[in-house]
Amino acid sequence: MLDGLYQEIILDHYKHPHGRGLREQFDGEAHHVNPTCGDEITVRVNADMSDISYDGLGCSISQASASVLHELLEGKDSATIAEVHRAFVELMQSRGAVEPDEDVLGDGIAFAGVAKFPARVKCALLPWMAFKDAAARAGVEVGASPEVKA
Ligand code: ZN
């Protein structure tokens, strides 16, 4: 269903997740569930975004998305986080109409193919919505609206 190279990137993040595992020091935490697929994600963040930790279970898309989120956002300043978050949400809601910018999204471009499948969009966005909530609880407004237009 997905372009071969994109699928390879997603499977690589799924098999070798970056930064997976919850850490005890955090300012905000959120747990999100995607009942249509059975995905679960818990995200913890520090207020200064020096640490973003997560754990979860579910399909390759949801878990790879969490790994990509960690890679793209951890340690970044709030302006960069807001920009990347907005770009990823926009890509996922585009139904394939938006050409992803690799300079902004890095491996996140691999989810461009997923955007064409509404049921899987929820999988890909799950960690990003959990991150937004965790950040808000840590006092950081990420800004992008993650509501999925189904
Ligand atoms: Zn899923």
XYZ file of N, CA, C and O and ligand atoms in Angstrom:
601
model
N 0.820 -1.194 0.000
C 0.000 0.000 0.000
C 0.860 1.252 0.000
O 0.450 2.297 -0.448
N 2.070 1.143 0.492
C 2.933 2.318 0.553
C 4.101 2.179 -0.406
O 4.526 1.081 -0.723
N 4.570 3.311 -0.835
C 5.775 3.362 -1.638
C 6.907 2.638 -0.910
O 7.071 2.755 0.299
N 7.695 1.867 -1.656
C 8.701 1.009 -1.048
C 9.685 1.694 -0.131
O 9.940 1.234 0.983
N 10.241 2.819 -0.570
C 11.231 3.512 0.248
C 10.603 4.043 1.527
O 11.173 3.909 2.617
N 9.422 4.641 1.396
C 8.732 5.159 2.578
C 8.438 4.032 3.560
O 8.598 4.173 4.763
N 7.988 2.902 3.005
C 7.662 1.765 3.860
C 8.907 1.277 4.608
O 8.832 0.911 5.775
N 10.039 1.307 3.917
C 11.290 0.884 4.544
C 11.659 1.785 5.718
O 12.103 1.314 6.770
N 11.481 3.100 5.538
C 11.797 4.049 6.612
C 10.899 3.791 7.822
O 11.356 3.755 8.965
N 9.609 3.578 7.550
C 8.661 3.338 8.648
C 8.998 2.034 9.378
O 9.051 1.997 10.612
N 9.290 0.988 8.625
C 9.611 -0.288 9.263
C 10.913 -0.206 10.052
O 11.058 -0.840 11.098
N 11.849 0.590 9.553
C 13.117 0.744 10.265
C 12.904 1.425 11.616
O 13.477 1.016 12.626
N 12.060 2.462 11.645
C 11.753 3.128 12.917
C 10.965 2.205 13.852
O 11.113 2.255 15.063
N 10.124 1.370 13.255
C 9.327 0.433 14.050
C 10.230 -0.618 14.706
O 10.080 -0.925 15.894
N 11.186 -1.121 13.946
C 12.069 -2.170 14.465
C 13.167 -1.609 15.355
O 13.660 -2.290 16.255
N 13.596 -0.381 15.075
C 14.681 0.235 15.841
C 14.242 1.619 16.316
O 14.723 2.637 15.819
N 13.311 1.667 17.269
C 12.760 2.961 17.686
C 13.789 3.835 18.393
O 14.604 3.341 19.168
N 13.708 5.136 18.106
C 14.626 6.104 18.702
C 14.056 6.606 20.025
O 12.934 7.100 20.064
N 14.843 6.489 21.073
C 14.471 7.101 22.354
C 13.298 6.466 23.054
O 12.694 7.069 23.938
N 12.949 5.250 22.699
C 11.802 4.600 23.304
C 12.081 4.258 24.766
O 13.191 3.920 25.136
N 11.048 4.330 25.587
C 11.186 4.025 27.009
C 10.890 5.259 27.837
O 11.446 6.325 27.589
N 9.995 5.130 28.808
C 9.594 6.281 29.613
C 10.653 6.595 30.654
O 11.225 5.697 31.258
N 10.906 7.870 30.867
C 11.835 8.294 31.908
C 11.067 8.938 33.064
O 9.963 9.434 32.891
N 11.688 8.897 34.241
C 10.973 9.296 35.452
C 10.891 10.812 35.638
O 10.007 11.313 36.320
N 11.836 11.540 35.049
C 11.824 12.992 35.195
C 11.018 13.616 34.060
O 11.421 13.531 32.899
N 9.883 14.218 34.398
C 9.109 14.881 33.344
C 8.178 15.916 33.966
O 7.874 15.866 35.157
N 7.732 16.851 33.135
C 6.822 17.913 33.579
C 5.400 17.704 33.074
O 4.450 18.213 33.656
N 5.272 17.002 31.961
C 3.946 16.750 31.412
C 3.874 15.362 30.810
O 4.845 14.875 30.233
N 2.706 14.748 30.961
C 2.524 13.393 30.436
C 1.143 13.278 29.818
O 0.185 13.891 30.312
N 1.030 12.508 28.755
C -0.287 12.233 28.178
C -0.311 10.814 27.636
O 0.694 10.324 27.119
N -1.460 10.192 27.781
C -1.665 8.837 27.269
C -2.821 8.874 26.284
O -3.914 9.322 26.634
N -2.576 8.478 25.067
C -3.621 8.499 24.049
C -3.823 7.105 23.474
O -2.881 6.327 23.358
N -5.068 6.837 23.105
C -5.449 5.539 22.556
C -6.156 5.761 21.224
O -6.933 6.702 21.071
N -5.842 4.920 20.270
C -6.547 4.925 18.989
C -7.363 3.640 18.904
O -6.856 2.602 18.476
N -8.631 3.699 19.337
C -9.406 2.458 19.469
C -9.661 1.738 18.145
O -9.819 0.520 18.135
N -9.668 2.470 17.031
C -9.960 1.807 15.762
C -8.845 0.857 15.347
O -9.075 -0.070 14.580
N -7.636 1.079 15.863
C -6.512 0.209 15.488
C -5.932 -0.517 16.696
O -5.254 -1.526 16.546
N -6.220 -0.001 17.893
C -5.672 -0.611 19.095
C -4.322 -0.062 19.501
O -3.617 -0.670 20.301
N -3.957 1.093 18.952
C -2.669 1.710 19.293
C -2.761 2.472 20.607
O -3.780 3.100 20.898
N -1.670 2.440 21.367
C -1.575 3.233 22.598
C -0.211 3.888 22.657
O 0.790 3.284 22.296
N -0.224 5.139 23.137
C 1.034 5.872 23.287
C 0.996 6.678 24.575
O -0.009 7.323 24.883
N 2.073 6.616 25.325
C 2.282 7.526 26.450
C 3.499 8.386 26.124
O 4.540 7.854 25.723
N 3.346 9.699 26.254
C 4.445 10.622 25.980
C 4.722 11.439 27.226
O 3.788 11.905 27.896
N 5.989 11.600 27.556
C 6.411 12.467 28.664
C 7.398 13.493 28.141
O 8.271 13.151 27.334
N 7.255 14.727 28.601
C 8.164 15.787 28.151
C 8.638 16.616 29.334
O 7.949 16.724 30.357
N 9.816 17.187 29.196
C 10.275 18.239 30.096
C 9.817 19.577 29.529
O 9.662 19.718 28.316
N 9.638 20.546 30.412
C 9.157 21.857 29.965
C 10.107 22.492 28.953
O 9.667 23.239 28.075
N 11.398 22.207 29.047
C 12.352 22.795 28.095
C 12.590 21.890 26.880
O 13.430 22.183 26.032
N 11.846 20.792 26.786
C 11.899 19.856 25.657
C 13.270 19.189 25.500
O 13.573 18.640 24.440
N 14.073 19.235 26.569
C 15.366 18.551 26.498
C 15.171 17.042 26.523
O 16.043 16.291 26.103
N 14.022 16.600 27.021
C 13.760 15.170 27.052
C 12.322 14.897 26.615
O 11.383 15.501 27.132
N 12.173 14.051 25.629
C 10.858 13.561 25.214
C 10.946 12.041 25.260
O 11.696 11.439 24.496
N 10.231 11.433 26.182
C 10.268 9.974 26.254
C 8.867 9.425 25.997
O 7.872 10.125 26.170
N 8.816 8.185 25.577
C 7.510 7.617 25.200
C 7.565 6.106 25.296
O 8.640 5.497 25.303
N 6.404 5.539 25.369
C 6.287 4.100 25.227
C 4.910 3.815 24.634
O 4.011 4.659 24.734
N 4.759 2.680 24.026
C 3.476 2.402 23.425
C 3.421 1.018 22.838
O 4.392 0.266 22.885
N 2.258 0.714 22.302
C 2.088 -0.544 21.585
C 1.089 -0.293 20.477
O 0.288 0.637 20.535
N 1.180 -1.134 19.462
C 0.261 -0.965 18.351
C 0.943 -1.221 17.027
O 1.997 -1.846 16.965
N 0.337 -0.686 15.980
C 0.797 -0.994 14.631
C 2.112 -0.297 14.307
O 2.536 0.622 15.013
N 2.721 -0.717 13.220
C 4.024 -0.167 12.840
C 3.945 1.332 12.580
O 4.887 2.070 12.891
N 2.830 1.809 12.041
C 2.727 3.233 11.701
C 2.696 4.092 12.969
O 3.413 5.095 13.074
N 1.889 3.704 13.948
C 1.805 4.501 15.174
C 3.131 4.498 15.931
O 3.577 5.538 16.426
N 3.787 3.346 16.001
C 5.011 3.258 16.775
C 6.187 3.921 16.042
O 7.033 4.568 16.666
N 6.217 3.785 14.722
C 7.259 4.463 13.944
C 7.080 5.972 14.017
O 8.056 6.728 14.083
N 5.836 6.421 14.037
C 5.557 7.851 14.121
C 6.081 8.433 15.439
O 6.603 9.552 15.471
N 5.955 7.662 16.521
C 6.475 8.116 17.811
C 7.994 8.241 17.764
O 8.570 9.186 18.307
N 8.637 7.284 17.110
C 10.088 7.312 16.983
C 10.542 8.535 16.182
O 11.499 9.231 16.547
N 9.829 8.814 15.089
C 10.153 9.975 14.253
C 9.920 11.272 15.033
O 10.719 12.207 14.973
N 8.823 11.318 15.779
C 8.533 12.503 16.603
C 9.682 12.766 17.568
O 10.161 13.898 17.691
N 10.112 11.719 18.254
C 11.223 11.862 19.197
C 12.464 12.411 18.506
O 13.100 13.345 18.982
N 12.768 11.838 17.353
C 13.955 12.245 16.610
C 13.873 13.702 16.155
O 14.849 14.442 16.189
N 12.668 14.123 15.728
C 12.510 15.464 15.155
C 12.390 16.559 16.212
O 12.803 17.696 15.980
N 11.788 16.244 17.366
C 11.418 17.309 18.312
C 12.291 17.413 19.561
O 12.409 18.495 20.133
N 12.870 16.303 19.997
C 13.616 16.366 21.262
C 14.781 17.344 21.172
O 15.569 17.313 20.228
N 14.857 18.212 22.183
C 15.961 19.152 22.280
C 15.829 20.384 21.402
O 16.707 21.247 21.397
N 14.730 20.464 20.642
C 14.544 21.608 19.750
C 13.894 22.775 20.504
O 13.263 22.594 21.542
N 14.068 23.989 19.958
C 13.422 25.155 20.561
C 11.935 25.154 20.199
O 11.509 24.451 19.278
N 11.164 25.938 20.939
C 9.704 25.872 20.804
C 9.235 26.296 19.418
O 8.248 25.759 18.904
N 9.945 27.224 18.778
C 9.542 27.658 17.440
C 9.706 26.518 16.437
O 8.834 26.283 15.591
N 10.817 25.800 16.530
C 11.058 24.676 15.634
C 10.036 23.573 15.880
O 9.487 22.989 14.933
N 9.768 23.296 17.156
C 8.792 22.259 17.494
C 7.431 22.603 16.909
O 6.759 21.760 16.305
N 7.028 23.868 17.050
C 5.730 24.288 16.517
C 5.697 24.142 15.001
O 4.696 23.685 14.425
N 6.789 24.497 14.344
C 6.841 24.426 12.877
C 6.762 22.975 12.401
O 6.000 22.642 11.485
N 7.561 22.105 13.018
C 7.587 20.702 12.603
C 6.239 20.040 12.903
O 5.700 19.295 12.085
N 5.698 20.351 14.081
C 4.412 19.758 14.470
C 3.322 20.159 13.477
O 2.552 19.329 13.006
N 3.300 21.445 13.152
C 2.294 21.950 12.204
C 2.460 21.274 10.841
O 1.488 20.854 10.213
N 3.715 21.150 10.382
C 3.982 20.561 9.066
C 3.551 19.095 9.029
O 2.995 18.623 8.030
N 3.787 18.374 10.130
C 3.420 16.958 10.133
C 1.907 16.786 10.137
O 1.360 15.973 9.387
N 1.226 17.572 10.970
C -0.239 17.483 11.030
C -0.833 17.856 9.672
O -1.747 17.191 9.164
N -0.279 18.910 9.062
C -0.765 19.342 7.750
C -0.572 18.229 6.707
O -1.471 17.927 5.918
N 0.599 17.606 6.731
C 0.883 16.514 5.795
C -0.125 15.380 5.970
O -0.667 14.856 4.998
N -0.388 15.019 7.232
C -1.267 13.885 7.483
C -2.718 14.186 7.119
O -3.490 13.278 6.840
N -3.100 15.458 7.139
C -4.472 15.822 6.820
C -4.656 16.179 5.351
O -5.742 16.558 4.934
N -3.586 16.039 4.570
C -3.615 16.510 3.182
C -4.203 15.482 2.212
O -4.401 15.793 1.042
N -4.416 14.256 2.685
C -4.851 13.158 1.814
C -3.921 12.984 0.628
O -4.335 12.597 -0.467
N -2.669 13.290 0.829
C -1.672 13.078 -0.206
C -1.451 14.259 -1.121
O -0.648 14.183 -2.054
N -2.143 15.384 -0.850
C -2.057 16.538 -1.746
C -0.853 17.436 -1.438
O -0.454 18.236 -2.275
N -0.268 17.303 -0.243
C 0.856 18.152 0.141
C 2.170 17.418 -0.118
O 2.328 16.255 0.243
N 3.088 18.111 -0.773
C 4.420 17.553 -1.000
C 5.264 17.823 0.249
O 5.495 18.963 0.602
N 5.713 16.775 0.954
C 6.416 17.005 2.220
C 7.802 17.619 2.018
O 8.487 17.318 1.038
N 8.177 18.492 2.942
C 9.472 19.162 2.916
C 10.440 18.386 3.819
O 10.324 18.399 5.039
N 11.412 17.720 3.205
C 12.327 16.875 3.974
C 13.192 17.687 4.927
O 13.603 17.188 5.979
N 13.475 18.951 4.577
C 14.273 19.789 5.470
C 13.573 20.005 6.798
O 14.207 20.153 7.834
N 12.237 20.060 6.765
C 11.457 20.275 7.984
C 11.111 18.942 8.649
O 11.237 18.792 9.867
N 10.731 17.963 7.850
C 10.126 16.747 8.395
C 11.055 15.541 8.484
O 10.693 14.540 9.102
N 12.240 15.621 7.895
C 13.156 14.494 7.984
C 12.478 13.193 7.581
O 11.801 13.136 6.546
N 12.645 12.147 8.412
C 12.015 10.856 8.111
C 10.493 10.943 8.136
O 9.814 10.010 7.684
N 9.943 12.051 8.656
C 8.494 12.229 8.677
C 7.883 12.223 7.291
O 6.691 11.949 7.134
N 8.702 12.496 6.267
C 8.175 12.473 4.898
C 7.679 11.076 4.522
O 6.862 10.925 3.630
N 8.175 10.060 5.224
C 7.776 8.685 4.910
C 6.282 8.460 5.134
O 5.703 7.516 4.605
N 5.657 9.347 5.913
C 4.239 9.185 6.216
C 3.346 9.831 5.162
O 2.122 9.811 5.290
N 3.963 10.429 4.126
C 3.181 11.062 3.055
C 2.220 10.058 2.416
O 1.073 10.387 2.116
N 2.682 8.820 2.228
C 1.828 7.794 1.625
C 0.677 7.395 2.530
O -0.411 7.062 2.064
N 0.935 7.450 3.849
C -0.088 7.085 4.835
C -1.261 8.067 4.785
O -2.409 7.702 5.054
N -0.977 9.320 4.413
C -1.992 10.373 4.421
C -3.168 10.055 3.504
O -4.240 10.640 3.636
N -2.958 9.144 2.563
C -4.032 8.786 1.634
C -5.019 7.800 2.247
O -6.042 7.486 1.645
N -4.696 7.280 3.419
C -5.542 6.260 4.050
C -6.066 6.772 5.385
O -5.363 6.701 6.401
N -7.299 7.333 5.389
C -7.829 7.998 6.590
C -7.728 7.146 7.858
O -7.433 7.673 8.930
N -7.943 5.848 7.742
C -7.894 4.996 8.944
C -6.489 4.971 9.534
O -6.317 4.859 10.753
N -5.469 5.080 8.668
C -4.094 5.030 9.155
C -3.582 6.390 9.587
O -2.594 6.484 10.306
N -4.252 7.453 9.128
C -3.852 8.802 9.541
C -3.939 8.921 11.063
O -3.084 9.527 11.708
N -4.992 8.305 11.633
C -5.152 8.346 13.092
C -3.982 7.656 13.785
O -3.554 8.086 14.855
N -3.486 6.587 13.185
C -2.318 5.890 13.743
C -1.102 6.821 13.749
O -0.400 6.943 14.753
N -0.871 7.473 12.605
C 0.315 8.321 12.470
C 0.245 9.548 13.371
O 1.263 10.006 13.895
N -0.963 10.091 13.560
C -1.101 11.320 14.352
C -1.142 11.055 15.861
O -0.930 11.977 16.651
N -1.406 9.814 16.255
C -1.589 9.512 17.680
C -0.451 10.038 18.567
O -0.717 10.755 19.548
N 0.803 9.724 18.259
C 1.881 10.239 19.122
C 1.967 11.759 19.114
O 2.350 12.358 20.124
N 1.612 12.374 17.998
C 1.714 13.828 17.870
C 0.632 14.524 18.694
O 0.852 15.604 19.241
N -0.540 13.895 18.779
C -1.602 14.441 19.630
C -1.251 14.239 21.097
O -1.477 15.129 21.924
N -0.691 13.081 21.417
C -0.273 12.823 22.794
C 0.842 13.795 23.189
O 0.854 14.328 24.312
N 1.756 14.043 22.262
C 2.843 14.995 22.542
C 2.286 16.385 22.814
O 2.715 17.065 23.765
N 1.325 16.810 21.991
C 0.741 18.147 22.170
C 0.109 18.284 23.557
O 0.277 19.307 24.225
N -0.603 17.251 23.979
C -1.228 17.280 25.307
C -0.186 17.263 26.419
O -0.305 17.991 27.412
N 0.825 16.417 26.261
C 1.891 16.347 27.272
C 2.609 17.693 27.376
O 2.895 18.175 28.478
N 2.868 18.312 26.233
C 3.540 19.615 26.220
C 2.676 20.672 26.905
O 3.169 21.482 27.692
N 1.366 20.640 26.627
C 0.452 21.615 27.242
C 0.470 21.460 28.765
O 0.457 22.453 29.502
N 0.526 20.213 29.231
C 0.567 19.971 30.677
C 1.889 20.415 31.279
O 1.984 20.649 32.487
N 2.916 20.515 30.447
C 4.213 21.029 30.900
C 4.292 22.546 30.697
O 5.334 23.149 30.943
N 3.192 23.145 30.221
C 3.148 24.594 30.053
C 3.634 25.085 28.709
O 3.886 26.275 28.531
N 3.770 24.184 27.749
C 4.255 24.569 26.422
C 3.119 24.417 25.411
O 2.565 23.326 25.241
N 2.785 25.505 24.727
C 1.735 25.463 23.708
C 2.378 25.149 22.362
O 3.180 25.924 21.856
N 2.054 24.006 21.801
C 2.661 23.604 20.530
C 2.009 24.321 19.350
O 2.680 24.665 18.389
N 0.726 24.542 19.434
C 0.108 25.426 18.447
C -0.642 24.757 17.313
O -1.695 25.231 16.935
N -0.109 23.665 16.781
C -0.782 23.033 15.657
C -2.066 22.365 16.109
O -2.120 21.791 17.177
N -3.074 22.458 15.287
C -4.336 21.818 15.622
C -4.331 20.397 15.089
O -4.268 20.179 13.886
N -4.365 19.419 15.976
C -4.214 18.030 15.517
C -5.536 17.354 15.199
O -5.543 16.174 14.921
N -6.639 18.063 15.206
C -7.917 17.395 14.957
C -7.921 16.769 13.570
O -7.542 17.397 12.592
N -8.335 15.528 13.527
C -8.379 14.813 12.248
C -9.720 15.073 11.584
O -10.773 14.835 12.158
N -9.651 15.598 10.366
C -10.876 15.779 9.607
C -11.193 14.464 8.916
O -10.608 14.141 7.889
N -12.063 13.704 9.494
C -12.325 12.355 8.983
C -13.190 12.411 7.733
O -13.952 13.329 7.554
Zn -2.462 1.844 14.105
